[in-house]
Amino acid sequence: MTAQNNKLLETLENIQVNEKEQVFVNKAIHQLKDEQLSEKVVIKGLVRDLRSIILNNQKLSDPALKLLSELNKPNLGFVQYYGTIGL
């Protein structure tokens, strides 16, 4: 597992979100740890999952919204692969 994946994994393991969001966070943790998927794939899926909550007219918790914002920052590599996302 790369250092970048370790940072993302640590972030995901320490975040406190609601039950619906936790399902998606657990999925991302499983993908990083057990399936050893790349950060790029995991981030893309996690962003899609979190955005699905918003699209279903539900609000994200503050920690989940902050995580979604962090995934847009170049330090996690998301913008490099996908560009910015609009909410």
Short mmCIF file of N, CA, C and O in Angstrom, two decimals:
data_model
loop_
_atom_site.label_atom_id
_atom_site.label_comp_id
_atom_site.label_asym_id
_atom_site.label_seq_id
_atom_site.Cartn_x
_atom_site.Cartn_y
_atom_site.Cartn_z
N MET A 1 0.84 -1.17 0.00
CA MET A 1 0.00 0.00 0.00
C MET A 1 0.89 1.24 0.00
O MET A 1 1.83 1.33 0.76
N THR A 2 0.60 2.19 -0.84
CA THR A 2 1.43 3.38 -0.95
C THR A 2 1.17 4.33 0.21
O THR A 2 0.18 4.23 0.91
N ALA A 3 2.08 5.29 0.36
CA ALA A 3 1.93 6.28 1.43
C ALA A 3 0.65 7.08 1.23
O ALA A 3 -0.04 7.42 2.20
N GLN A 4 0.33 7.39 -0.02
CA GLN A 4 -0.90 8.14 -0.30
C GLN A 4 -2.12 7.33 0.13
O GLN A 4 -3.05 7.87 0.71
N ASN A 5 -2.14 6.04 -0.18
CA ASN A 5 -3.24 5.19 0.24
C ASN A 5 -3.32 5.13 1.77
O ASN A 5 -4.42 5.09 2.32
N ASN A 6 -2.18 5.11 2.43
CA ASN A 6 -2.16 5.08 3.89
C ASN A 6 -2.79 6.34 4.47
O ASN A 6 -3.52 6.27 5.45
N LYS A 7 -2.51 7.49 3.86
CA LYS A 7 -3.08 8.74 4.34
C LYS A 7 -4.60 8.73 4.16
O LYS A 7 -5.34 9.11 5.06
N LEU A 8 -5.05 8.30 3.00
CA LEU A 8 -6.48 8.22 2.74
C LEU A 8 -7.13 7.22 3.68
O LEU A 8 -8.18 7.49 4.27
N LEU A 9 -6.51 6.08 3.88
CA LEU A 9 -7.03 5.05 4.77
C LEU A 9 -7.14 5.58 6.19
O LEU A 9 -8.15 5.39 6.86
N GLU A 10 -6.12 6.26 6.66
CA GLU A 10 -6.14 6.83 8.00
C GLU A 10 -7.27 7.84 8.15
O GLU A 10 -7.99 7.85 9.15
N THR A 11 -7.45 8.67 7.15
CA THR A 11 -8.55 9.65 7.16
C THR A 11 -9.89 8.95 7.25
O THR A 11 -10.75 9.33 8.05
N LEU A 12 -10.07 7.91 6.45
CA LEU A 12 -11.35 7.20 6.42
C LEU A 12 -11.60 6.46 7.73
O LEU A 12 -12.74 6.38 8.19
N GLU A 13 -10.56 5.91 8.32
CA GLU A 13 -10.73 5.15 9.56
C GLU A 13 -11.05 6.06 10.75
O GLU A 13 -11.65 5.60 11.72
N ASN A 14 -10.68 7.32 10.66
CA ASN A 14 -10.87 8.22 11.80
C ASN A 14 -12.06 9.17 11.66
O ASN A 14 -12.36 9.91 12.59
N ILE A 15 -12.74 9.15 10.54
CA ILE A 15 -13.85 10.07 10.32
C ILE A 15 -15.09 9.60 11.08
O ILE A 15 -15.35 8.40 11.19
N GLN A 16 -15.83 10.55 11.62
CA GLN A 16 -17.07 10.26 12.35
C GLN A 16 -18.23 10.77 11.51
O GLN A 16 -18.46 11.98 11.43
N VAL A 17 -18.95 9.88 10.86
CA VAL A 17 -20.07 10.25 9.99
C VAL A 17 -21.32 9.51 10.42
O VAL A 17 -21.28 8.64 11.29
N ASN A 18 -22.45 9.84 9.79
CA ASN A 18 -23.70 9.16 10.15
C ASN A 18 -23.73 7.76 9.53
O ASN A 18 -22.84 7.36 8.79
N GLU A 19 -24.79 7.00 9.84
CA GLU A 19 -24.87 5.59 9.44
C GLU A 19 -24.84 5.40 7.92
O GLU A 19 -24.17 4.49 7.42
N LYS A 20 -25.60 6.20 7.19
CA LYS A 20 -25.63 6.06 5.73
C LYS A 20 -24.27 6.33 5.12
O LYS A 20 -23.82 5.61 4.23
N GLU A 21 -23.62 7.37 5.60
CA GLU A 21 -22.29 7.71 5.09
C GLU A 21 -21.26 6.67 5.50
O GLU A 21 -20.35 6.36 4.72
N GLN A 22 -21.41 6.11 6.70
CA GLN A 22 -20.45 5.12 7.20
C GLN A 22 -20.41 3.88 6.31
O GLN A 22 -19.37 3.27 6.14
N VAL A 23 -21.55 3.53 5.74
CA VAL A 23 -21.59 2.38 4.82
C VAL A 23 -20.61 2.61 3.66
O VAL A 23 -19.85 1.73 3.28
N PHE A 24 -20.63 3.82 3.12
CA PHE A 24 -19.76 4.14 1.98
C PHE A 24 -18.30 4.26 2.42
O PHE A 24 -17.39 3.85 1.69
N VAL A 25 -18.08 4.80 3.60
CA VAL A 25 -16.71 4.91 4.12
C VAL A 25 -16.14 3.51 4.36
O VAL A 25 -14.99 3.23 3.99
N ASN A 26 -16.94 2.62 4.95
CA ASN A 26 -16.50 1.25 5.18
C ASN A 26 -16.17 0.54 3.86
O ASN A 26 -15.21 -0.23 3.78
N LYS A 27 -16.99 0.80 2.86
CA LYS A 27 -16.74 0.22 1.53
C LYS A 27 -15.39 0.68 1.00
O LYS A 27 -14.59 -0.13 0.50
N ALA A 28 -15.09 1.97 1.15
CA ALA A 28 -13.82 2.51 0.67
C ALA A 28 -12.64 1.93 1.46
O ALA A 28 -11.60 1.59 0.88
N ILE A 29 -12.80 1.78 2.76
CA ILE A 29 -11.76 1.18 3.60
C ILE A 29 -11.50 -0.25 3.15
O ILE A 29 -10.35 -0.66 2.99
N HIS A 30 -12.56 -1.00 2.93
CA HIS A 30 -12.43 -2.39 2.46
C HIS A 30 -11.70 -2.43 1.11
O HIS A 30 -10.83 -3.28 0.90
N GLN A 31 -12.04 -1.53 0.22
CA GLN A 31 -11.40 -1.51 -1.09
C GLN A 31 -9.91 -1.21 -0.99
O GLN A 31 -9.11 -1.79 -1.71
N LEU A 32 -9.54 -0.31 -0.09
CA LEU A 32 -8.12 0.02 0.08
C LEU A 32 -7.35 -1.09 0.77
O LEU A 32 -6.25 -1.45 0.34
N LYS A 33 -7.93 -1.63 1.85
CA LYS A 33 -7.21 -2.62 2.65
C LYS A 33 -7.25 -4.02 2.05
O LYS A 33 -6.21 -4.65 1.89
N ASP A 34 -8.44 -4.49 1.78
CA ASP A 34 -8.60 -5.89 1.40
C ASP A 34 -8.49 -6.14 -0.10
O ASP A 34 -7.87 -7.11 -0.52
N GLU A 35 -9.10 -5.27 -0.87
CA GLU A 35 -9.05 -5.45 -2.32
C GLU A 35 -7.84 -4.78 -2.94
O GLU A 35 -7.52 -5.02 -4.10
N GLN A 36 -7.18 -3.92 -2.17
CA GLN A 36 -5.99 -3.19 -2.60
C GLN A 36 -6.20 -2.46 -3.92
O GLN A 36 -5.34 -2.46 -4.80
N LEU A 37 -7.36 -1.83 -4.03
CA LEU A 37 -7.64 -1.02 -5.20
C LEU A 37 -6.83 0.27 -5.12
O LEU A 37 -6.42 0.70 -4.05
N SER A 38 -6.64 0.90 -6.26
CA SER A 38 -5.87 2.14 -6.27
C SER A 38 -6.68 3.27 -5.64
O SER A 38 -7.92 3.25 -5.62
N GLU A 39 -5.96 4.25 -5.15
CA GLU A 39 -6.58 5.43 -4.56
C GLU A 39 -7.54 6.07 -5.57
O GLU A 39 -8.63 6.49 -5.20
N LYS A 40 -7.12 6.12 -6.80
CA LYS A 40 -7.92 6.74 -7.87
C LYS A 40 -9.30 6.10 -7.96
O LYS A 40 -10.32 6.79 -8.00
N VAL A 41 -9.35 4.80 -7.96
CA VAL A 41 -10.61 4.06 -8.08
C VAL A 41 -11.47 4.25 -6.83
O VAL A 41 -12.68 4.47 -6.91
N VAL A 42 -10.83 4.18 -5.67
CA VAL A 42 -11.55 4.31 -4.41
C VAL A 42 -12.15 5.70 -4.26
O VAL A 42 -13.32 5.86 -3.89
N ILE A 43 -11.37 6.72 -4.58
CA ILE A 43 -11.86 8.10 -4.48
C ILE A 43 -13.02 8.33 -5.42
O ILE A 43 -14.04 8.92 -5.04
N LYS A 44 -12.89 7.86 -6.64
CA LYS A 44 -13.97 8.04 -7.61
C LYS A 44 -15.27 7.41 -7.10
O LYS A 44 -16.34 8.01 -7.16
N GLY A 45 -15.19 6.21 -6.57
CA GLY A 45 -16.37 5.53 -6.04
C GLY A 45 -16.94 6.21 -4.82
O GLY A 45 -18.15 6.35 -4.68
N LEU A 46 -16.07 6.65 -3.92
CA LEU A 46 -16.52 7.31 -2.70
C LEU A 46 -17.21 8.63 -3.01
O LEU A 46 -18.27 8.93 -2.45
N VAL A 47 -16.65 9.40 -3.91
CA VAL A 47 -17.28 10.66 -4.30
C VAL A 47 -18.65 10.39 -4.93
O VAL A 47 -19.63 11.06 -4.61
N ARG A 48 -18.72 9.40 -5.79
CA ARG A 48 -20.00 9.04 -6.41
C ARG A 48 -21.02 8.65 -5.35
O ARG A 48 -22.17 9.09 -5.38
N ASP A 49 -20.59 7.85 -4.38
CA ASP A 49 -21.49 7.41 -3.32
C ASP A 49 -21.97 8.57 -2.45
O ASP A 49 -23.16 8.67 -2.12
N LEU A 50 -21.05 9.45 -2.06
CA LEU A 50 -21.44 10.59 -1.24
C LEU A 50 -22.35 11.55 -2.01
O LEU A 50 -23.29 12.09 -1.45
N ARG A 51 -22.07 11.72 -3.28
CA ARG A 51 -22.93 12.59 -4.09
C ARG A 51 -24.32 11.98 -4.26
O ARG A 51 -25.30 12.70 -4.39
N SER A 52 -24.42 10.65 -4.22
CA SER A 52 -25.74 10.02 -4.34
C SER A 52 -26.62 10.39 -3.15
O SER A 52 -27.84 10.49 -3.29
N ILE A 53 -26.02 10.59 -2.00
CA ILE A 53 -26.78 11.04 -0.83
C ILE A 53 -27.35 12.43 -1.10
O ILE A 53 -28.53 12.69 -0.85
N ILE A 54 -26.53 13.30 -1.64
CA ILE A 54 -26.97 14.67 -1.95
C ILE A 54 -28.06 14.64 -3.02
O ILE A 54 -29.06 15.35 -2.91
N LEU A 55 -27.87 13.82 -4.02
CA LEU A 55 -28.85 13.75 -5.11
C LEU A 55 -30.20 13.22 -4.65
O LEU A 55 -31.22 13.47 -5.29
N ASN A 56 -30.21 12.48 -3.56
CA ASN A 56 -31.46 11.97 -2.99
C ASN A 56 -32.05 12.95 -1.98
O ASN A 56 -32.81 12.56 -1.10
N ASN A 57 -31.68 14.22 -2.13
CA ASN A 57 -32.21 15.31 -1.30
C ASN A 57 -31.95 15.12 0.18
O ASN A 57 -32.79 15.46 1.01
N GLN A 58 -30.81 14.56 0.50
CA GLN A 58 -30.41 14.42 1.89
C GLN A 58 -29.13 15.20 2.10
O GLN A 58 -28.33 15.35 1.18
N LYS A 59 -28.93 15.68 3.30
CA LYS A 59 -27.73 16.45 3.62
C LYS A 59 -26.63 15.52 4.09
O LYS A 59 -26.88 14.51 4.74
N LEU A 60 -25.41 15.91 3.77
CA LEU A 60 -24.25 15.21 4.31
C LEU A 60 -23.94 15.78 5.68
O LEU A 60 -24.16 16.97 5.94
N SER A 61 -23.40 14.96 6.55
CA SER A 61 -22.93 15.46 7.83
C SER A 61 -21.74 16.37 7.58
O SER A 61 -21.11 16.32 6.51
N ASP A 62 -21.41 17.19 8.56
CA ASP A 62 -20.27 18.10 8.39
C ASP A 62 -18.97 17.36 8.09
O ASP A 62 -18.23 17.76 7.18
N PRO A 63 -18.66 16.26 8.81
CA PRO A 63 -17.41 15.54 8.49
C PRO A 63 -17.42 14.97 7.06
O PRO A 63 -16.39 14.99 6.38
N ALA A 64 -18.56 14.47 6.60
CA ALA A 64 -18.64 13.91 5.25
C ALA A 64 -18.51 15.01 4.21
O ALA A 64 -17.86 14.82 3.17
N LEU A 65 -19.11 16.15 4.47
CA LEU A 65 -18.99 17.27 3.54
C LEU A 65 -17.55 17.76 3.48
O LEU A 65 -17.03 18.06 2.40
N LYS A 66 -16.89 17.80 4.63
CA LYS A 66 -15.48 18.19 4.66
C LYS A 66 -14.63 17.17 3.89
O LYS A 66 -13.73 17.56 3.14
N LEU A 67 -14.93 15.89 4.05
CA LEU A 67 -14.20 14.85 3.32
C LEU A 67 -14.38 15.03 1.82
O LEU A 67 -13.42 14.97 1.06
N LEU A 68 -15.61 15.26 1.40
CA LEU A 68 -15.89 15.46 -0.02
C LEU A 68 -15.11 16.66 -0.55
O LEU A 68 -14.54 16.61 -1.64
N SER A 69 -15.03 17.72 0.25
CA SER A 69 -14.25 18.89 -0.14
C SER A 69 -12.76 18.57 -0.22
O SER A 69 -12.07 19.02 -1.13
N GLU A 70 -12.28 17.78 0.72
CA GLU A 70 -10.86 17.39 0.73
C GLU A 70 -10.51 16.55 -0.51
O GLU A 70 -9.40 16.63 -1.02
N LEU A 71 -11.45 15.75 -0.95
CA LEU A 71 -11.19 14.91 -2.12
C LEU A 71 -11.01 15.73 -3.38
O LEU A 71 -10.48 15.24 -4.37
N ASN A 72 -11.43 16.98 -3.34
CA ASN A 72 -11.25 17.88 -4.48
C ASN A 72 -9.87 18.51 -4.50
O ASN A 72 -9.47 19.08 -5.49
N LYS A 73 -9.17 18.43 -3.38
CA LYS A 73 -7.86 19.09 -3.30
C LYS A 73 -6.79 18.25 -3.98
O LYS A 73 -6.79 17.03 -3.90
N PRO A 74 -5.85 18.92 -4.61
CA PRO A 74 -4.78 18.21 -5.32
C PRO A 74 -3.92 17.33 -4.43
O PRO A 74 -3.36 16.36 -4.90
N ASN A 75 -3.85 17.57 -3.11
CA ASN A 75 -2.99 16.77 -2.25
C ASN A 75 -3.45 15.32 -2.15
O ASN A 75 -2.68 14.45 -1.78
N LEU A 76 -4.71 15.02 -2.49
CA LEU A 76 -5.16 13.63 -2.51
C LEU A 76 -5.19 13.07 -3.92
O LEU A 76 -5.53 11.92 -4.14
N GLY A 77 -4.84 13.90 -4.88
CA GLY A 77 -4.73 13.41 -6.24
C GLY A 77 -6.02 13.36 -7.02
O GLY A 77 -6.02 13.00 -8.18
N PHE A 78 -7.13 13.74 -6.42
CA PHE A 78 -8.41 13.62 -7.11
C PHE A 78 -8.51 14.55 -8.30
O PHE A 78 -8.89 14.15 -9.39
N VAL A 79 -8.13 15.82 -8.11
CA VAL A 79 -8.24 16.79 -9.20
C VAL A 79 -7.36 16.39 -10.36
O VAL A 79 -7.72 16.54 -11.52
N GLN A 80 -6.23 15.82 -10.05
CA GLN A 80 -5.30 15.39 -11.09
C GLN A 80 -5.95 14.39 -12.05
O GLN A 80 -5.72 14.42 -13.24
N TYR A 81 -6.79 13.52 -11.54
CA TYR A 81 -7.40 12.48 -12.36
C TYR A 81 -8.76 12.86 -12.94
O TYR A 81 -9.12 12.47 -14.01
N TYR A 82 -9.53 13.62 -12.17
CA TYR A 82 -10.92 13.81 -12.55
C TYR A 82 -11.34 15.26 -12.71
O TYR A 82 -12.46 15.52 -13.14
N GLY A 83 -10.55 16.22 -12.29
CA GLY A 83 -10.98 17.59 -12.30
C GLY A 83 -11.85 17.85 -11.09
O GLY A 83 -12.06 16.99 -10.25
N THR A 84 -12.34 19.05 -10.98
CA THR A 84 -13.17 19.39 -9.83
C THR A 84 -14.59 18.91 -10.05
O THR A 84 -15.03 18.71 -11.18
N ILE A 85 -15.30 18.74 -8.95
CA ILE A 85 -16.70 18.36 -9.06
C ILE A 85 -17.54 19.50 -8.51
O ILE A 85 -17.11 20.23 -7.63
N GLY A 86 -18.70 19.67 -9.04
CA GLY A 86 -19.60 20.68 -8.54
C GLY A 86 -20.73 20.04 -7.78
O GLY A 86 -21.18 18.97 -8.11
N LEU A 87 -21.14 20.72 -6.74
CA LEU A 87 -22.26 20.19 -5.95
C LEU A 87 -23.50 20.96 -6.22
O LEU A 87 -23.63 22.03 -6.42
#
